[in-house]
Each structure stands twice: as structure tokens, then as C-alpha cells.
mmCIF file of C-alpha atoms in Angstrom:
data_model
loop_
_atom_site.group_PDB
_atom_site.id
_atom_site.type_symbol
_atom_site.label_atom_id
_atom_site.label_comp_id
_atom_site.label_asym_id
_atom_site.label_seq_id
_atom_site.Cartn_x
_atom_site.Cartn_y
_atom_site.Cartn_z
ATOM 1 C CA MET A 30 -0.003 0.002 0.003
ATOM 2 C CA GLN A 31 1.486 3.272 -1.096
ATOM 3 C CA GLY A 32 1.636 6.090 1.424
ATOM 4 C CA SER A 33 -0.657 9.023 0.772
ATOM 5 C CA THR A 34 0.742 12.477 0.235
ATOM 6 C CA THR A 35 -0.752 15.543 1.836
ATOM 7 C CA ARG A 36 -1.268 18.477 -0.488
ATOM 8 C CA ALA A 37 0.480 21.591 0.770
ATOM 9 C CA ILE A 38 -1.826 24.491 1.669
ATOM 10 C CA GLN A 39 -1.208 27.644 -0.326
ATOM 11 C CA ALA A 40 -2.115 31.278 0.240
ATOM 12 C CA ILE A 41 -5.561 32.436 -0.863
ATOM 13 C CA ARG A 42 -5.619 33.759 -4.417
ATOM 14 C CA GLY A 43 -4.958 37.489 -4.406
ATOM 15 C CA MET A 44 -3.448 37.439 -0.899
ATOM 16 C CA HIS A 45 0.314 37.263 -0.863
ATOM 17 C CA ASP A 46 3.212 36.723 1.494
ATOM 18 C CA ILE A 47 5.869 39.423 1.839
ATOM 19 C CA LEU A 48 9.156 37.582 2.197
ATOM 20 C CA PRO A 49 12.124 38.871 4.212
ATOM 21 C CA GLU A 50 14.168 40.069 1.238
ATOM 22 C CA ARG A 51 11.281 42.396 0.231
ATOM 23 C CA VAL A 52 10.195 43.392 3.728
ATOM 24 C CA ILE A 53 13.192 45.728 3.861
ATOM 25 C CA LEU A 54 11.647 47.736 0.990
ATOM 26 C CA TRP A 55 8.344 47.963 2.853
ATOM 27 C CA GLN A 56 10.110 49.088 6.024
ATOM 28 C CA THR A 57 12.005 51.766 4.113
ATOM 29 C CA LEU A 58 8.811 53.123 2.589
ATOM 30 C CA GLU A 59 6.875 52.993 5.878
ATOM 31 C CA ASP A 60 9.674 54.622 7.873
ATOM 32 C CA ARG A 61 10.038 57.485 5.419
ATOM 33 C CA ALA A 62 6.284 57.977 5.209
ATOM 34 C CA ARG A 63 6.057 58.171 8.987
ATOM 35 C CA ALA A 64 8.905 60.688 9.106
ATOM 36 C CA VAL A 65 7.239 62.928 6.499
ATOM 37 C CA LEU A 66 3.799 62.673 8.138
ATOM 38 C CA GLU A 67 5.149 63.485 11.582
ATOM 39 C CA SER A 68 7.071 66.447 10.178
ATOM 40 C CA TYR A 69 3.702 67.893 9.086
ATOM 41 C CA GLY A 70 2.117 67.279 12.496
ATOM 42 C CA TYR A 71 -0.025 64.259 11.553
ATOM 43 C CA ARG A 72 -0.807 61.698 14.262
ATOM 44 C CA GLU A 73 -1.323 57.971 13.683
ATOM 45 C CA ILE A 74 -4.693 56.308 14.323
ATOM 46 C CA ARG A 75 -5.291 52.538 14.239
ATOM 47 C CA THR A 76 -8.765 51.175 13.501
ATOM 48 C CA PRO A 77 -10.130 47.592 13.387
ATOM 49 C CA LEU A 78 -9.960 45.419 10.297
ATOM 50 C CA VAL A 79 -13.636 44.481 10.748
ATOM 51 C CA GLU A 80 -16.524 46.971 10.860
ATOM 52 C CA VAL A 81 -20.295 46.720 10.620
ATOM 53 C CA THR A 82 -21.253 46.385 6.957
ATOM 54 C CA ASP A 83 -23.631 49.342 7.164
ATOM 55 C CA LEU A 84 -20.667 51.692 7.704
ATOM 56 C CA PHE A 85 -19.448 51.043 4.171
ATOM 57 C CA LYS A 86 -22.916 50.960 2.622
ATOM 58 C CA ARG A 87 -23.625 54.422 4.040
ATOM 59 C CA SER A 88 -20.241 55.912 3.168
ATOM 60 C CA ILE A 89 -19.143 54.276 -0.088
ATOM 61 C CA GLY A 90 -22.686 53.865 -1.475
ATOM 62 C CA GLU A 91 -24.826 50.763 -1.861
ATOM 63 C CA VAL A 92 -24.682 50.835 -5.676
ATOM 64 C CA THR A 93 -20.901 51.035 -6.006
ATOM 65 C CA ASP A 94 -18.859 48.081 -7.272
ATOM 66 C CA ILE A 95 -17.130 47.803 -3.893
ATOM 67 C CA VAL A 96 -20.341 47.279 -1.920
ATOM 68 C CA GLU A 97 -22.184 45.307 -4.595
ATOM 69 C CA LYS A 98 -19.436 42.894 -5.626
ATOM 70 C CA GLU A 99 -16.124 43.322 -3.819
ATOM 71 C CA MET A 100 -16.587 43.404 -0.041
ATOM 72 C CA TYR A 101 -15.760 40.421 2.159
ATOM 73 C CA SER A 102 -18.956 40.391 4.244
ATOM 74 C CA PHE A 103 -20.351 37.829 6.661
ATOM 75 C CA ALA A 104 -22.683 37.357 9.608
ATOM 76 C CA ASP A 105 -20.975 36.564 12.897
ATOM 77 C CA ARG A 106 -22.327 34.226 15.605
ATOM 78 C CA SER A 107 -24.490 37.008 16.993
ATOM 79 C CA GLY A 108 -26.073 37.576 13.594
ATOM 80 C CA ASP A 109 -24.392 40.951 13.098
ATOM 81 C CA HIS A 110 -23.478 41.800 9.507
ATOM 82 C CA LEU A 111 -19.768 42.600 9.363
ATOM 83 C CA SER A 112 -17.215 43.314 6.638
ATOM 84 C CA LEU A 113 -13.457 43.401 6.285
ATOM 85 C CA ARG A 114 -12.645 47.038 5.602
ATOM 86 C CA PRO A 115 -12.298 47.766 1.852
ATOM 87 C CA GLU A 116 -10.843 51.240 2.489
ATOM 88 C CA GLY A 117 -9.726 53.353 5.444
ATOM 89 C CA THR A 118 -11.654 56.638 5.319
ATOM 90 C CA ALA A 119 -14.994 55.342 6.615
ATOM 91 C CA SER A 120 -13.328 53.652 9.600
ATOM 92 C CA CYS A 121 -11.379 56.799 10.416
ATOM 93 C CA VAL A 122 -14.541 58.937 10.273
ATOM 94 C CA ARG A 123 -16.414 56.437 12.451
ATOM 95 C CA ALA A 124 -13.609 56.491 15.034
ATOM 96 C CA ALA A 125 -13.420 60.294 15.032
ATOM 97 C CA ILE A 126 -17.181 60.584 15.658
ATOM 98 C CA GLU A 127 -17.274 57.805 18.249
ATOM 99 C CA HIS A 128 -14.401 59.174 20.323
ATOM 100 C CA GLY A 129 -15.287 62.861 20.094
ATOM 101 C CA LEU A 130 -12.246 63.954 18.117
ATOM 102 C CA LEU A 131 -14.044 66.489 15.939
ATOM 103 C CA SER A 132 -14.334 69.403 18.378
ATOM 104 C CA THR A 133 -10.972 70.638 17.076
ATOM 105 C CA PRO A 134 -9.209 70.188 13.705
ATOM 106 C CA GLN A 135 -7.515 66.815 13.347
ATOM 107 C CA ARG A 136 -4.645 65.679 11.132
ATOM 108 C CA LEU A 137 -4.609 61.872 11.222
ATOM 109 C CA TRP A 138 -2.894 59.088 9.318
ATOM 110 C CA TYR A 139 -3.208 55.303 9.253
ATOM 111 C CA ARG A 140 -1.692 52.272 7.612
ATOM 112 C CA GLY A 141 -2.670 48.642 7.224
ATOM 113 C CA PRO A 142 -4.377 46.016 5.082
ATOM 114 C CA MET A 143 -7.624 46.502 3.150
ATOM 115 C CA PHE A 144 -9.709 43.791 1.468
ATOM 116 C CA ARG A 145 -11.621 43.670 -1.812
ATOM 117 C CA HIS A 146 -12.682 40.622 -3.797
ATOM 118 C CA GLU A 147 -11.394 41.891 -7.136
ATOM 119 C CA ARG A 148 -9.836 39.975 -10.009
ATOM 120 C CA PRO A 149 -6.159 39.710 -9.017
ATOM 121 C CA GLN A 150 -3.687 41.228 -11.470
ATOM 122 C CA LYS A 151 -0.348 42.972 -11.391
ATOM 123 C CA GLY A 152 -0.480 45.736 -8.775
ATOM 124 C CA ARG A 153 -3.975 44.769 -7.581
ATOM 125 C CA TYR A 154 -4.611 42.244 -4.825
ATOM 126 C CA ARG A 155 -7.520 41.063 -2.689
ATOM 127 C CA GLN A 156 -5.568 41.919 0.417
ATOM 128 C CA PHE A 157 -3.666 45.119 -0.210
ATOM 129 C CA HIS A 158 -2.026 47.708 2.010
ATOM 130 C CA GLN A 159 -2.468 51.454 2.233
ATOM 131 C CA ILE A 160 -1.132 54.463 4.039
ATOM 132 C CA GLY A 161 -3.803 57.130 4.279
ATOM 133 C CA VAL A 162 -4.330 60.627 5.621
ATOM 134 C CA GLU A 163 -7.575 62.188 6.887
ATOM 135 C CA VAL A 164 -7.912 65.841 7.936
ATOM 136 C CA PHE A 165 -11.054 67.028 9.713
ATOM 137 C CA GLY A 166 -12.297 70.532 10.462
ATOM 138 C CA LEU A 167 -10.478 72.576 7.809
ATOM 139 C CA ALA A 168 -12.517 73.856 4.854
ATOM 140 C CA GLY A 169 -10.146 75.958 2.759
ATOM 141 C CA PRO A 170 -8.107 75.006 -0.304
ATOM 142 C CA ASP A 171 -4.911 75.547 1.694
ATOM 143 C CA ILE A 172 -5.293 72.159 3.420
ATOM 144 C CA ASP A 173 -5.945 70.562 0.014
ATOM 145 C CA GLN A 174 -2.631 72.048 -1.064
ATOM 146 C CA GLU A 175 -0.899 70.752 2.069
ATOM 147 C CA VAL A 176 -1.829 67.122 1.501
ATOM 148 C CA VAL A 177 -0.537 67.367 -2.069
ATOM 149 C CA LEU A 178 2.719 68.956 -0.890
ATOM 150 C CA LEU A 179 3.054 66.241 1.731
ATOM 151 C CA THR A 180 2.825 63.517 -0.893
ATOM 152 C CA ARG A 181 5.321 65.316 -3.142
ATOM 153 C CA ARG A 182 7.789 65.431 -0.258
ATOM 154 C CA LEU A 183 7.368 61.696 0.266
ATOM 155 C CA TRP A 184 8.085 60.953 -3.412
ATOM 156 C CA GLU A 185 11.244 63.038 -3.128
ATOM 157 C CA SER A 186 12.356 61.192 0.001
ATOM 158 C CA LEU A 187 11.839 57.872 -1.796
ATOM 159 C CA GLY A 188 13.709 58.965 -4.917
ATOM 160 C CA LEU A 189 10.627 58.605 -7.129
ATOM 161 C CA GLY A 190 10.717 60.893 -10.136
ATOM 162 C CA SER A 191 8.151 59.271 -12.442
ATOM 163 C CA LEU A 192 4.931 60.355 -10.714
ATOM 164 C CA ARG A 193 2.706 63.045 -12.204
ATOM 165 C CA LEU A 194 -0.233 64.837 -10.590
ATOM 166 C CA GLU A 195 -3.724 65.123 -12.054
ATOM 167 C CA ILE A 196 -6.423 67.251 -10.398
ATOM 168 C CA ASN A 197 -10.084 68.099 -10.872
ATOM 169 C CA SER A 198 -13.080 69.510 -8.994
ATOM 170 C CA LEU A 199 -16.368 67.648 -8.551
ATOM 171 C CA GLY A 200 -18.174 70.689 -7.158
ATOM 172 C CA GLU A 201 -21.021 70.379 -4.664
ATOM 173 C CA SER A 202 -23.859 67.852 -4.740
ATOM 174 C CA ASP A 203 -26.316 70.059 -6.670
ATOM 175 C CA GLU A 204 -23.666 70.936 -9.267
ATOM 176 C CA ARG A 205 -22.736 67.294 -9.599
ATOM 177 C CA ALA A 206 -26.397 66.334 -9.982
ATOM 178 C CA ALA A 207 -26.811 68.791 -12.862
ATOM 179 C CA TYR A 208 -23.681 67.422 -14.494
ATOM 180 C CA ARG A 209 -24.866 63.862 -13.946
ATOM 181 C CA ARG A 210 -28.099 64.552 -15.826
ATOM 182 C CA GLU A 211 -26.161 66.011 -18.744
ATOM 183 C CA LEU A 212 -23.684 63.113 -18.733
ATOM 184 C CA VAL A 213 -26.451 60.482 -18.690
ATOM 185 C CA SER A 214 -28.179 62.225 -21.578
ATOM 186 C CA TYR A 215 -24.910 62.221 -23.553
ATOM 187 C CA LEU A 216 -24.139 58.571 -22.818
ATOM 188 C CA GLU A 217 -27.682 57.428 -23.600
ATOM 189 C CA GLY A 218 -27.164 58.972 -27.011
ATOM 190 C CA ASN A 219 -24.314 56.485 -27.617
ATOM 191 C CA PRO A 220 -25.783 53.169 -26.353
ATOM 192 C CA GLU A 221 -24.161 50.998 -28.986
ATOM 193 C CA ARG A 222 -20.705 52.227 -27.957
ATOM 194 C CA LEU A 223 -21.059 51.329 -24.262
ATOM 195 C CA ASP A 224 -19.912 48.017 -22.835
ATOM 196 C CA GLU A 225 -22.055 46.000 -20.405
ATOM 197 C CA ASP A 226 -20.308 47.410 -17.334
ATOM 198 C CA SER A 227 -20.836 51.002 -18.494
ATOM 199 C CA ARG A 228 -24.517 50.390 -19.257
ATOM 200 C CA ARG A 229 -24.956 49.115 -15.695
ATOM 201 C CA ARG A 230 -23.116 52.126 -14.269
ATOM 202 C CA LEU A 231 -25.312 54.409 -16.351
ATOM 203 C CA ARG A 232 -28.222 53.412 -14.093
ATOM 204 C CA THR A 233 -26.324 53.454 -10.797
ATOM 205 C CA ASN A 234 -23.163 55.609 -10.840
ATOM 206 C CA PRO A 235 -22.725 57.210 -14.287
ATOM 207 C CA LEU A 236 -19.665 59.283 -13.331
ATOM 208 C CA ARG A 237 -17.748 56.017 -13.014
ATOM 209 C CA VAL A 238 -18.106 55.506 -16.770
ATOM 210 C CA LEU A 239 -15.489 58.250 -17.129
ATOM 211 C CA ASP A 240 -13.133 56.028 -15.082
ATOM 212 C CA SER A 241 -13.323 53.159 -17.568
ATOM 213 C CA LYS A 242 -10.060 51.954 -19.094
ATOM 214 C CA HIS A 243 -11.858 49.984 -21.834
ATOM 215 C CA PRO A 244 -10.148 50.994 -25.110
ATOM 216 C CA ASP A 245 -13.402 51.031 -27.104
ATOM 217 C CA LEU A 246 -14.876 53.609 -24.746
ATOM 218 C CA GLN A 247 -12.130 56.183 -24.911
ATOM 219 C CA ALA A 248 -13.588 58.059 -27.870
ATOM 220 C CA VAL A 249 -16.968 58.285 -26.124
ATOM 221 C CA ILE A 250 -15.341 59.467 -22.884
ATOM 222 C CA ALA A 251 -13.275 62.052 -24.766
ATOM 223 C CA GLY A 252 -16.446 63.627 -26.139
ATOM 224 C CA ALA A 253 -18.302 63.736 -22.806
ATOM 225 C CA PRO A 254 -19.154 67.104 -21.195
ATOM 226 C CA HIS A 255 -16.721 68.418 -18.571
ATOM 227 C CA ILE A 256 -17.802 68.602 -14.941
ATOM 228 C CA THR A 257 -15.800 71.804 -14.464
ATOM 229 C CA ASP A 258 -18.321 73.559 -16.773
ATOM 230 C CA TYR A 259 -20.995 72.970 -14.128
ATOM 231 C CA LEU A 260 -19.175 74.402 -11.104
ATOM 232 C CA GLY A 261 -20.826 77.200 -9.179
ATOM 233 C CA ARG A 262 -19.058 80.393 -8.116
ATOM 234 C CA GLU A 263 -17.817 79.082 -4.730
ATOM 235 C CA SER A 264 -16.659 75.736 -6.068
ATOM 236 C CA ARG A 265 -14.813 77.429 -8.922
ATOM 237 C CA ALA A 266 -13.169 79.914 -6.532
ATOM 238 C CA HIS A 267 -12.061 77.040 -4.281
ATOM 239 C CA PHE A 268 -10.541 75.200 -7.240
ATOM 240 C CA ASP A 269 -8.836 78.320 -8.584
ATOM 241 C CA ARG A 270 -7.256 79.035 -5.173
ATOM 242 C CA PHE A 271 -6.153 75.406 -4.892
ATOM 243 C CA ARG A 272 -4.446 75.639 -8.279
ATOM 244 C CA ALA A 273 -2.866 78.976 -7.411
ATOM 245 C CA GLY A 274 -1.380 77.441 -4.263
ATOM 246 C CA LEU A 275 0.117 74.570 -6.243
ATOM 247 C CA ASP A 276 1.537 77.033 -8.770
ATOM 248 C CA ALA A 277 3.123 79.099 -6.001
ATOM 249 C CA ALA A 278 4.733 75.982 -4.511
ATOM 250 C CA GLY A 279 6.096 74.878 -7.883
ATOM 251 C CA VAL A 280 3.969 71.716 -8.086
ATOM 252 C CA GLY A 281 3.421 70.582 -11.655
ATOM 253 C CA TYR A 282 -0.031 69.211 -12.463
ATOM 254 C CA ALA A 283 -2.591 68.647 -15.198
ATOM 255 C CA VAL A 284 -6.313 69.359 -14.883
ATOM 256 C CA ASN A 285 -8.106 66.168 -15.923
ATOM 257 C CA PRO A 286 -11.855 66.824 -16.346
ATOM 258 C CA ARG A 287 -12.436 63.014 -16.518
ATOM 259 C CA LEU A 288 -11.010 62.485 -13.021
ATOM 260 C CA VAL A 289 -14.016 61.625 -10.849
ATOM 261 C CA ARG A 290 -12.734 59.118 -8.208
ATOM 262 C CA GLY A 291 -14.571 55.876 -7.537
ATOM 263 C CA LEU A 292 -16.318 56.609 -4.240
ATOM 264 C CA ASP A 293 -19.580 58.493 -3.758
ATOM 265 C CA TYR A 294 -18.489 60.702 -0.882
ATOM 266 C CA TYR A 295 -16.039 62.987 -2.715
ATOM 267 C CA ASN A 296 -16.799 66.657 -3.482
ATOM 268 C CA ARG A 297 -14.791 69.616 -4.759
ATOM 269 C CA THR A 298 -11.047 68.852 -4.948
ATOM 270 C CA VAL A 299 -9.947 65.416 -6.178
ATOM 271 C CA PHE A 300 -6.450 64.373 -7.236
ATOM 272 C CA GLU A 301 -4.341 61.397 -8.266
ATOM 273 C CA TRP A 302 -0.604 60.722 -8.509
ATOM 274 C CA ILE A 303 -0.013 58.507 -11.546
ATOM 275 C CA THR A 304 2.880 56.620 -13.099
ATOM 276 C CA ASP A 305 3.291 54.984 -16.510
ATOM 277 C CA ASP A 306 5.710 52.401 -15.103
ATOM 278 C CA LEU A 307 3.130 49.971 -13.673
ATOM 279 C CA GLY A 308 0.976 49.244 -16.705
ATOM 280 C CA ALA A 309 -2.800 49.620 -16.327
ATOM 281 C CA GLN A 310 -2.600 50.027 -12.538
ATOM 282 C CA GLY A 311 -0.994 53.447 -12.768
ATOM 283 C CA THR A 312 -2.608 55.295 -9.841
ATOM 284 C CA VAL A 313 -0.457 55.021 -6.705
ATOM 285 C CA CYS A 314 -2.062 57.741 -4.572
ATOM 286 C CA ALA A 315 -5.512 59.320 -4.769
ATOM 287 C CA GLY A 316 -7.810 61.437 -2.687
ATOM 288 C CA GLY A 317 -9.772 64.617 -2.289
ATOM 289 C CA ARG A 318 -12.402 66.420 -0.207
ATOM 290 C CA TYR A 319 -15.427 64.716 1.392
ATOM 291 C CA ASP A 320 -17.189 67.497 3.276
ATOM 292 C CA THR A 321 -20.530 65.692 3.738
ATOM 293 C CA LEU A 322 -19.357 62.267 4.926
ATOM 294 C CA VAL A 323 -19.053 63.013 8.653
ATOM 295 C CA ALA A 324 -22.665 64.171 8.812
ATOM 296 C CA GLN A 325 -23.717 61.266 6.620
ATOM 297 C CA LEU A 326 -22.289 58.883 9.240
ATOM 298 C CA GLY A 327 -23.970 60.577 12.180
ATOM 299 C CA GLY A 328 -21.547 63.323 13.182
ATOM 300 C CA ARG A 329 -21.976 67.074 13.016
ATOM 301 C CA PRO A 330 -21.176 68.660 9.616
ATOM 302 C CA THR A 331 -17.384 68.724 9.344
ATOM 303 C CA PRO A 332 -15.223 69.572 6.323
ATOM 304 C CA ALA A 333 -12.657 66.904 5.519
ATOM 305 C CA VAL A 334 -9.965 65.964 3.013
ATOM 306 C CA GLY A 335 -7.691 62.970 2.661
ATOM 307 C CA PHE A 336 -5.898 60.487 0.456
ATOM 308 C CA ALA A 337 -4.691 56.894 0.366
ATOM 309 C CA MET A 338 -1.629 55.420 -1.307
ATOM 310 C CA GLY A 339 -1.218 51.791 -2.349
ATOM 311 C CA LEU A 340 1.906 50.322 -0.780
ATOM 312 C CA GLU A 341 2.244 47.373 -3.170
ATOM 313 C CA ARG A 342 2.470 49.746 -6.122
ATOM 314 C CA LEU A 343 4.802 52.152 -4.328
ATOM 315 C CA VAL A 344 7.106 49.304 -3.299
ATOM 316 C CA SER A 345 7.290 48.211 -6.956
ATOM 317 C CA LEU A 346 8.238 51.766 -7.951
ATOM 318 C CA VAL A 347 10.848 52.089 -5.197
ATOM 319 C CA GLU A 348 12.310 48.771 -6.286
ATOM 320 C CA ALA A 349 12.493 49.885 -9.915
ATOM 321 C CA GLU A 350 13.684 53.492 -9.497
ATOM 322 C CA ALA A 351 15.743 53.731 -6.316
ATOM 323 C CA PRO A 352 18.857 51.810 -5.171
ATOM 324 C CA PRO A 353 17.930 48.816 -2.982
ATOM 325 C CA PRO A 354 18.475 49.413 0.739
ATOM 326 C CA ASP A 355 21.241 47.547 2.527
ATOM 327 C CA GLN A 356 19.773 44.223 3.686
ATOM 328 C CA GLY A 357 22.932 42.652 5.119
ATOM 329 C CA VAL A 358 24.020 42.227 8.692
ATOM 330 C CA ASP A 359 27.208 43.781 9.987
ATOM 331 C CA ALA A 360 28.759 40.756 11.636
ATOM 332 C CA TYR A 361 28.409 37.015 12.249
ATOM 333 C CA LEU A 362 29.862 35.801 15.555
ATOM 334 C CA ILE A 363 31.342 32.289 15.644
ATOM 335 C CA ALA A 364 32.931 30.417 18.551
ATOM 336 C CA VAL A 365 35.551 27.686 18.498
ATOM 337 C CA GLY A 366 36.187 25.534 21.567
ATOM 338 C CA ASP A 367 34.126 24.562 24.613
ATOM 339 C CA GLY A 368 34.874 27.692 26.611
ATOM 340 C CA PRO A 369 34.023 30.166 23.851
ATOM 341 C CA GLN A 370 30.882 28.208 22.847
ATOM 342 C CA ALA A 371 29.661 28.369 26.443
ATOM 343 C CA GLN A 372 30.245 32.156 26.500
ATOM 344 C CA VAL A 373 29.331 33.180 22.938
ATOM 345 C CA LEU A 374 25.711 34.223 23.633
ATOM 346 C CA VAL A 375 26.833 36.271 26.645
ATOM 347 C CA VAL A 376 29.479 37.966 24.490
ATOM 348 C CA ALA A 377 26.857 38.626 21.790
ATOM 349 C CA GLU A 378 24.517 40.273 24.313
ATOM 350 C CA THR A 379 27.367 42.408 25.639
ATOM 351 C CA LEU A 380 28.144 43.574 22.100
ATOM 352 C CA ARG A 381 24.470 44.424 21.499
ATOM 353 C CA ASN A 382 24.363 46.391 24.756
ATOM 354 C CA THR A 383 27.501 48.301 23.819
ATOM 355 C CA LEU A 384 26.589 48.784 20.138
ATOM 356 C CA PRO A 385 22.771 49.083 19.857
ATOM 357 C CA GLY A 386 22.882 49.682 16.126
ATOM 358 C CA LEU A 387 25.026 46.626 15.368
ATOM 359 C CA ARG A 388 23.269 44.044 13.181
ATOM 360 C CA LEU A 389 24.730 40.869 14.623
ATOM 361 C CA ILE A 390 23.991 37.179 14.032
ATOM 362 C CA CYS A 391 25.322 34.849 16.688
ATOM 363 C CA HIS A 392 25.999 31.330 15.434
ATOM 364 C CA CYS A 393 23.934 28.633 17.135
ATOM 365 C CA GLY A 394 24.078 24.870 16.693
ATOM 366 C CA GLY A 395 27.800 24.217 17.112
ATOM 367 C CA GLY A 396 29.971 22.817 14.355
ATOM 368 C CA SER A 397 33.543 23.090 13.226
ATOM 369 C CA PHE A 398 35.285 26.391 12.543
ATOM 370 C CA LYS A 399 35.115 25.649 8.797
ATOM 371 C CA SER A 400 31.363 24.974 8.771
ATOM 372 C CA GLN A 401 30.646 28.037 10.923
ATOM 373 C CA PHE A 402 32.760 30.218 8.678
ATOM 374 C CA LYS A 403 30.837 29.004 5.588
ATOM 375 C CA LYS A 404 27.571 29.948 7.270
ATOM 376 C CA ALA A 405 29.005 33.336 8.177
ATOM 377 C CA ASP A 406 29.856 33.905 4.521
ATOM 378 C CA ARG A 407 26.415 32.765 3.316
ATOM 379 C CA SER A 408 24.683 35.103 5.777
ATOM 380 C CA GLY A 409 25.803 38.136 3.787
ATOM 381 C CA ALA A 410 27.556 39.626 6.807
ATOM 382 C CA ARG A 411 30.358 42.110 6.185
ATOM 383 C CA TYR A 412 32.586 40.619 8.889
ATOM 384 C CA ALA A 413 33.062 37.360 10.754
ATOM 385 C CA LEU A 414 33.791 37.821 14.455
ATOM 386 C CA VAL A 415 35.838 34.920 15.810
ATOM 387 C CA LEU A 416 35.914 33.964 19.473
ATOM 388 C CA GLY A 417 38.376 31.133 20.204
ATOM 389 C CA GLU A 418 40.064 29.924 23.379
ATOM 390 C CA ASP A 419 43.014 32.263 22.813
ATOM 391 C CA GLU A 420 40.831 35.308 22.027
ATOM 392 C CA LEU A 421 38.659 34.638 25.066
ATOM 393 C CA ALA A 422 41.729 34.413 27.331
ATOM 394 C CA ARG A 423 43.185 37.678 25.971
ATOM 395 C CA GLY A 424 39.898 39.607 25.941
ATOM 396 C CA VAL A 425 39.834 40.277 22.185
ATOM 397 C CA ILE A 426 37.706 39.277 19.208
ATOM 398 C CA GLY A 427 39.096 38.273 15.821
ATOM 399 C CA VAL A 428 37.653 40.272 12.931
ATOM 400 C CA LYS A 429 37.739 38.790 9.431
ATOM 401 C CA PRO A 430 36.403 40.796 6.426
ATOM 402 C CA LEU A 431 33.990 38.736 4.318
ATOM 403 C CA ARG A 432 33.280 41.314 1.593
ATOM 404 C CA GLY A 433 36.022 43.060 -0.353
ATOM 405 C CA GLU A 434 39.623 43.383 0.709
ATOM 406 C CA GLY A 435 41.065 43.747 4.166
ATOM 407 C CA GLU A 436 43.302 42.013 6.659
ATOM 408 C CA GLN A 437 42.189 39.931 9.600
ATOM 409 C CA SER A 438 42.710 41.754 12.866
ATOM 410 C CA GLU A 439 42.007 41.573 16.570
ATOM 411 C CA VAL A 440 39.874 44.182 18.312
ATOM 412 C CA ALA A 441 38.958 44.673 21.949
ATOM 413 C CA PRO A 442 35.149 44.441 22.402
ATOM 414 C CA ASP A 443 34.902 48.046 23.622
ATOM 415 C CA GLU A 444 36.712 49.238 20.467
ATOM 416 C CA LEU A 445 34.365 47.506 17.997
ATOM 417 C CA GLY A 446 32.164 50.596 17.813
ATOM 418 C CA THR A 447 35.025 52.687 16.508
ATOM 419 C CA PHE A 448 36.067 49.843 14.202
ATOM 420 C CA PHE A 449 32.645 49.634 12.473
ATOM 421 C CA ALA A 450 32.141 53.422 12.459
ATOM 422 C CA THR A 451 35.346 53.951 10.482
ATOM 423 C CA ARG A 452 34.321 51.268 7.978
ATOM 424 C CA ALA A 453 30.671 52.245 7.384
#
């Protein structure tokens, strides 16, 4: 009788592991984002992965693709209808209302995984990660300018030069309603040129037709009326002041009258940072104003603006455009002989106490000097630190370069800091 084999379990389609050699890229991006956000006075907020489903129905809109087709929703044992969060803004608004944060202006940021049951493709996953910003209580175009300047500073800190900015204004709800009627009339005059998805959106969310990437629709979209022609005096003044602020700060941009954003809650300013280096999934950061959402979710009327950036796409750009960060360790500590092997972990802890920034692997598992040295070399460490009976007796550590040229030497433990500092 042949033995049965057990099939290995694999990750869920569209949900991926981030392996150690790529985690360093994520950490670089996250660390620099945090530094930029904190330099602008933004504070981090952390919200649950699971929320009541009604939160997203009320904020995103029941007839959007996200709510209709893409949310991971379920009933828990109490019969409550819950969903994995598909985006971060609604959760942040809910938390701000619930905890009474809106009595004063708030500059908040968050990071973490989001979930949508989309068709997986390059740059788009069912579990994906975002860093987002939400600002509450500030109504002027100056805060719209600030969030754009903040993102530009982050691109500069990451060495990303391929991103371009597109902006638009969606006006207020009555202006958008007038535009919607004109757009529907225009699109209904071209029924044979619309695909099935666009015909469905025509009944539910016609502005999303302008978002379509279907090549056969581009001529129809190009001929559609512009939403900026329907802006009232205040909306136009807000947009003009927003543009003037970008001009004064030297931010290049293009006004894209087809830019509408995919979520129902946006009004006035919307923007996207786009690259041509990631194929069809070219938007890496997008956002805008949502001045009615707080009241829509039960809070008092509060102006708001924010954005979210997709980390998977940004990591791909960082990997392609910027030099890879140093992933190696500084040193690999090996011990030869019973005495040194009994003391090697104590020595390693002493070195870590003395040199907090030292990236040190301490060999475990015994073995000959030759086998330990091979593992030191395979680790990618810059130096092998050797602790033998003689070194232990004399209070020194042997230092052997593993990368490039250099002579083997002996260094007192309290002098290793100077040794590595002069060879950084």
C-alpha cells in the first residue's frame, strides 16, 4: 500500500506573502512615510480590520462596485453583519465621531491592510495595504494644497521621479447632480458604444463611466461634457485658489476633467498621482475632499480631506527606481572551543548592549570552525567575528572581512564601535 501524500496548503488567491528580502523595501517606505507625516504634524490612528457592513454601505454607497461585488462580508455568531474594511476613510470617520475627536481640527494618518474581492492582477490584490491621511475641520483650499505637498515630499524622500499629478473639482452635490443629468443624456445617445459594465453604471453611478479603461470607450469618454463647466461660483473659486497654491509651490499638475474618483463621498477637490511604469494600474495615490461624509455617518457637519496610497504599487516603484536598501548584517559571531561556545551568547549580548545599532547574528548549533565560517559567509555579513580559546583568554575578538579586501585583525570588544564606524 502506497503512502498518501498531503497536499500543501497555499495562500488564498490574491493574498500574498511578503518575504524577508522584500520586507526591507516595505520598512524603508513605511519609515520614510512616517517621518514625513510626523514632520507635518499628523498623528497615527489605528482602527479595526472588521466593521459593521452598514458603515461602508452608508459611506461608499450601496450601488458602487465595492459594496455590490467586492466586499468580504459575513454574519458573525451574533447575527451581526460585518465586513473586512475595503478602504480606510470610513473607519477613520467612524472612530473620530465615536471618540469625540471632531471638536478641534484633526490631522490623522493610518496604515494597514484593506480587502476587496477583485480579479487579481499585477499591482492589484484582494488583500492590499495602504497608508492614508484624513484631515477634519479645515474647509479651505490651503489644506488641500498641504496634503498634495506632503505627498510630493514623500516621493522626493523615496527617490521617485516618475509620478505626475492630475487634479479636478467635482463641485457640490447640486452641481454634480446637474452634471450627472447632462452626462447620462450624452451617454444614452451612444448606447451601442457602451460596454455592459458602463450600461450598468449608467443606471447606478454614471460618473464612473469616465473612469473606464476599456479601449473602445475612450472616444466616447473624450467627447463627454466636462464637470468643471458645471461648477458654481464658490466651487470654482475654491478650485482656482487650490491651483494657485500649487503654482506658487512649484507643483506641476494637469487638470483632468475626466477624473471623478470611484467613491460616492467625494466633493470639490480630487487628485491622483499617476505613473506609466506599472501598466494599467498606474494610480499610486488618490484622494480629495469629502465635506458631507461626517454628517452622513452621524456626526456634526465637518469639512474633511484625505488620500490613500497603495503600498504594493509604491514598493514596486521604489524597487524599480531607487537603489535597494542595505539588507545585510554587519557581523556574524562564531565560537571555537568549549569555553568560547559556552560564552558566545553572553558575548553577543554584551556587544548588543555596547553597540545598539550593530546588526549581529550569533552562530547557534555548534559545528567546526570551517562549517561556521561558511555559514558566516552565506549570511551576507560584512565581517566574521571569531571567538576562540586564545581570544577569550586575551579579551579580544578576531575580525575577518567577508566582503572586499582587508586584513584579519584583533579588536577589543569596547573598540568595535570605533572599528565599524570607520568602515561604514
